[in-house]
PDB file of C-alpha atoms in Angstrom:
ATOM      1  CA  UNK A   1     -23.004  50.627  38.017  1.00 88.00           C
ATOM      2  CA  UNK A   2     -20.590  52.775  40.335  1.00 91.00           C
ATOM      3  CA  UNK A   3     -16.769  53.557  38.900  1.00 95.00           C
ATOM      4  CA  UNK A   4     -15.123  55.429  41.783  1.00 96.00           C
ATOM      5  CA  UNK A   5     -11.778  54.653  43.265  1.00 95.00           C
ATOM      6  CA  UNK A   6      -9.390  56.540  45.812  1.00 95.00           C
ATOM      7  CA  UNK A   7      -6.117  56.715  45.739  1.00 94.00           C
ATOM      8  CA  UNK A   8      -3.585  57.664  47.863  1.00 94.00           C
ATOM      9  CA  UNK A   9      -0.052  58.113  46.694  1.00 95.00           C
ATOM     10  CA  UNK A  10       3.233  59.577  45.991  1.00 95.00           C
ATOM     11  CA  UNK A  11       3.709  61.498  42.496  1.00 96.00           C
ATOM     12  CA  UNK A  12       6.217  59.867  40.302  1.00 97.00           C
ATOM     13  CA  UNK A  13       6.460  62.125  37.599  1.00 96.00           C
ATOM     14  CA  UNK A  14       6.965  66.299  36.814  1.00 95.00           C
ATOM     15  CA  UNK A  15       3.415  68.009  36.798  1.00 95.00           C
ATOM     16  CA  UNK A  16       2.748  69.743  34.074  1.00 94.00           C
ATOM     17  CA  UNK A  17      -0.348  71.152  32.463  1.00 96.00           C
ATOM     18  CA  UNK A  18      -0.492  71.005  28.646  1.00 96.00           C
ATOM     19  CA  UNK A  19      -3.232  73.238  26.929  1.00 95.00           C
ATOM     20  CA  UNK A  20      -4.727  72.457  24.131  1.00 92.00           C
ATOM     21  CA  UNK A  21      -7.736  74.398  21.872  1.00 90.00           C
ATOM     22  CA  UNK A  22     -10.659  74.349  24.449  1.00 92.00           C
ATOM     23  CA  UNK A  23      -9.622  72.250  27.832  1.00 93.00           C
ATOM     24  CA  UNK A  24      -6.044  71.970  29.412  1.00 96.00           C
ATOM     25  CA  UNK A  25      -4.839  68.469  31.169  1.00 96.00           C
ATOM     26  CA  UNK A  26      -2.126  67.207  33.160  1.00 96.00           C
ATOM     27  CA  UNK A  27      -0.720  63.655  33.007  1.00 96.00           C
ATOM     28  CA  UNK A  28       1.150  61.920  36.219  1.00 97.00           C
ATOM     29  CA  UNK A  29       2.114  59.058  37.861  1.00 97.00           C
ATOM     30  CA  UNK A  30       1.427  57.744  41.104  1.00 97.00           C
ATOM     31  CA  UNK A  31       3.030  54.996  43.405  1.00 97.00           C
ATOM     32  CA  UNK A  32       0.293  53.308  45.618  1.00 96.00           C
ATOM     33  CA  UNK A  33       1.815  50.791  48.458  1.00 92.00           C
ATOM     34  CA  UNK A  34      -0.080  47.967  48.646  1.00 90.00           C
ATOM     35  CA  UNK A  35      -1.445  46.669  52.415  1.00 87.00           C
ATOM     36  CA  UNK A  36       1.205  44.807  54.290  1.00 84.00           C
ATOM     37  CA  UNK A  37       1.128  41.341  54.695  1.00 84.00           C
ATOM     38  CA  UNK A  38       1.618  39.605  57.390  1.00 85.00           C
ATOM     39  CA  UNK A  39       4.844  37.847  58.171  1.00 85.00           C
ATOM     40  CA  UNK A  40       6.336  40.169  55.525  1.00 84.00           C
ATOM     41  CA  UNK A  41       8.913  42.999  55.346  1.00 83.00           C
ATOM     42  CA  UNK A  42       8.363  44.360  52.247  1.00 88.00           C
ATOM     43  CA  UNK A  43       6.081  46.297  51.181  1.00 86.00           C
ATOM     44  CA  UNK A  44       4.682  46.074  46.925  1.00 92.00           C
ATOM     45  CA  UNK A  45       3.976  49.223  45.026  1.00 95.00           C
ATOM     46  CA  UNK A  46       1.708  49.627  42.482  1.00 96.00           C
ATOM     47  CA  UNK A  47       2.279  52.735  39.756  1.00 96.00           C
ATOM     48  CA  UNK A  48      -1.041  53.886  38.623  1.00 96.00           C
ATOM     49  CA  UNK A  49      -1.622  56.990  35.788  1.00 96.00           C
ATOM     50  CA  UNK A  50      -3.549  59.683  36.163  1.00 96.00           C
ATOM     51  CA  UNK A  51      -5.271  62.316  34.096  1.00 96.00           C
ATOM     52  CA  UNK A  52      -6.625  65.659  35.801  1.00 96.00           C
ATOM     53  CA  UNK A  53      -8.294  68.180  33.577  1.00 95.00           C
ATOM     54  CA  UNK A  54      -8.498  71.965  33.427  1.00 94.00           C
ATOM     55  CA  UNK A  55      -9.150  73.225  36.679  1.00 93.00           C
ATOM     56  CA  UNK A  56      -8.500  70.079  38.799  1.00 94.00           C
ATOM     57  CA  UNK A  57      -5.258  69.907  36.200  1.00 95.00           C
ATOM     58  CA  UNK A  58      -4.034  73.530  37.270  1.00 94.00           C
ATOM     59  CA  UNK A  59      -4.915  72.363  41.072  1.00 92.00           C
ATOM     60  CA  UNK A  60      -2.631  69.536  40.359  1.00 93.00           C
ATOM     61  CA  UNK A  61       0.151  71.501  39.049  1.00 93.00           C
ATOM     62  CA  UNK A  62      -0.097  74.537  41.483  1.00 91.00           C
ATOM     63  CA  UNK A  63      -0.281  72.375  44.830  1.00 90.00           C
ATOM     64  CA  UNK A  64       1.731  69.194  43.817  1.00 91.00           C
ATOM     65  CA  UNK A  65       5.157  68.249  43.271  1.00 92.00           C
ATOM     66  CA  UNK A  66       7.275  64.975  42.300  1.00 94.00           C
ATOM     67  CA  UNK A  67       7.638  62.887  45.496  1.00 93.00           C
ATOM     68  CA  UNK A  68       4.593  64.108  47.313  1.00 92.00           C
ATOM     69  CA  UNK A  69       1.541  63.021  48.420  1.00 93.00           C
ATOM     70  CA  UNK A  70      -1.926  62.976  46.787  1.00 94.00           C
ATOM     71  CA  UNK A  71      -5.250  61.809  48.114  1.00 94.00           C
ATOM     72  CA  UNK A  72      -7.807  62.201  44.881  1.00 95.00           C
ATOM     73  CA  UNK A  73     -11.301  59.983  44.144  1.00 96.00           C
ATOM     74  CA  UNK A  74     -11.964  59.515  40.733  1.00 96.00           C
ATOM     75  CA  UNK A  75     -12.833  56.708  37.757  1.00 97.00           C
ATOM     76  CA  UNK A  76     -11.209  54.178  35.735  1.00 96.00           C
ATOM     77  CA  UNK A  77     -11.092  54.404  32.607  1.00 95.00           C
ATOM     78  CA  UNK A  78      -9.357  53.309  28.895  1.00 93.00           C
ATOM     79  CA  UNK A  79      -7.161  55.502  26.896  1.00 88.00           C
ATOM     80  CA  UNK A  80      -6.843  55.059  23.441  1.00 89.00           C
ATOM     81  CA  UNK A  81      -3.736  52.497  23.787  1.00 92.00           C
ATOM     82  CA  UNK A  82      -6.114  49.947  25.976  1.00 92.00           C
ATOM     83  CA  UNK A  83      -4.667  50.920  28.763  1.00 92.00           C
ATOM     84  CA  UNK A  84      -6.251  52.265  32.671  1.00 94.00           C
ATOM     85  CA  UNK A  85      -6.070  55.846  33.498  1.00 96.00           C
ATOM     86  CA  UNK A  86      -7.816  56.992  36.602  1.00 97.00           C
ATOM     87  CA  UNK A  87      -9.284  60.312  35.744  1.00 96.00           C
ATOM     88  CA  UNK A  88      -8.995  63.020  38.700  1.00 96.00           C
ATOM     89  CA  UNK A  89     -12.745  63.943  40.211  1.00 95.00           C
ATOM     90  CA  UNK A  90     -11.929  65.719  43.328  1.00 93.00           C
ATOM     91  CA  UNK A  91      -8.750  66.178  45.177  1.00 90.00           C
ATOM     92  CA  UNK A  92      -8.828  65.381  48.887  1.00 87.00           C
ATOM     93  CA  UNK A  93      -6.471  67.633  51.456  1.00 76.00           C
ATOM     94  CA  UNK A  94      -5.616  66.189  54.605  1.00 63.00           C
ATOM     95  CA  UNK A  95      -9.072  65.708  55.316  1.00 48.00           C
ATOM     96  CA  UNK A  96      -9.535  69.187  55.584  1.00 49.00           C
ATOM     97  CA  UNK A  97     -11.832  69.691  52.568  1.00 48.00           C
ATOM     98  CA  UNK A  98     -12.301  68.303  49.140  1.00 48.00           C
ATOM     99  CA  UNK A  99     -12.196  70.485  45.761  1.00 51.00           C
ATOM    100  CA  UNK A 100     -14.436  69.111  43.095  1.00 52.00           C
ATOM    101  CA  UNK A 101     -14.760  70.180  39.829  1.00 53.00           C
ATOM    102  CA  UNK A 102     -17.381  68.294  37.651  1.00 55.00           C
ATOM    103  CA  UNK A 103     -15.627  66.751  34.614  1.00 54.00           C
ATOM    104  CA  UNK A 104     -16.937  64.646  31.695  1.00 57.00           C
ATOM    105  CA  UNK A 105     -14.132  61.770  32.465  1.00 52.00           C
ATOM    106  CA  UNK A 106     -15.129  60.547  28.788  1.00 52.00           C
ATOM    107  CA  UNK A 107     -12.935  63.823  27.311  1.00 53.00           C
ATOM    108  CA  UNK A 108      -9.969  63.942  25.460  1.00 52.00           C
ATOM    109  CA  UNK A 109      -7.205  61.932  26.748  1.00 51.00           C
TER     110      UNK A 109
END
């Protein structure tokens, strides 16, 4: 079975990384449009959270802000409260190159 998505959005929410004993994470927010329909003028947004951890969650932090874009492939998953967050894999710049930094997306949330 394959769990991969990628998203591309704005950030809704402040970046920051919270550490804790042995792995550091930061938690955001993303607004995804959804395709255009034909015959109308609006467009729907979707808010999806996120969960990056240590180095992709520094990468985050460092090259992010509130309002701009991220391009990121990664995998759904449940937090403890039942509902989705899409854990970071790899973080995707302008098609330029992709970072990836292996992560167990069944850590801490």
């Amino acid at each position: 079975m394959l769990n991969k998505i990628m998203m591309t959005g704005r950030i809704t929410t402040d970046l920051n990384v919270v550490t804790e004993e042995d792995y550091s994470y930061c938690k955001f927010s993303i607004a995804v449009d959804q395709p255009k329909q034909k015959g109308v003028d609006t467009v729907k947004t979707d808010t999806f959270t996120c969960l990056a951890f240590d180095d992709n969650a520094k990468s985050v932090s460092f090259l992010y802000s509130k309002g701009g874009q991220i391009t990121f492939v990664g995998s759904l998953s449940k937090a403890p409260d039942n509902t989705a967050v899409i854990i970071v894999e790899e973080l995707h710049f302008q098609n330029r190159f992709a970072v990836k930094v292996d992560v167990d997306s069944r850590q801490h949330f």
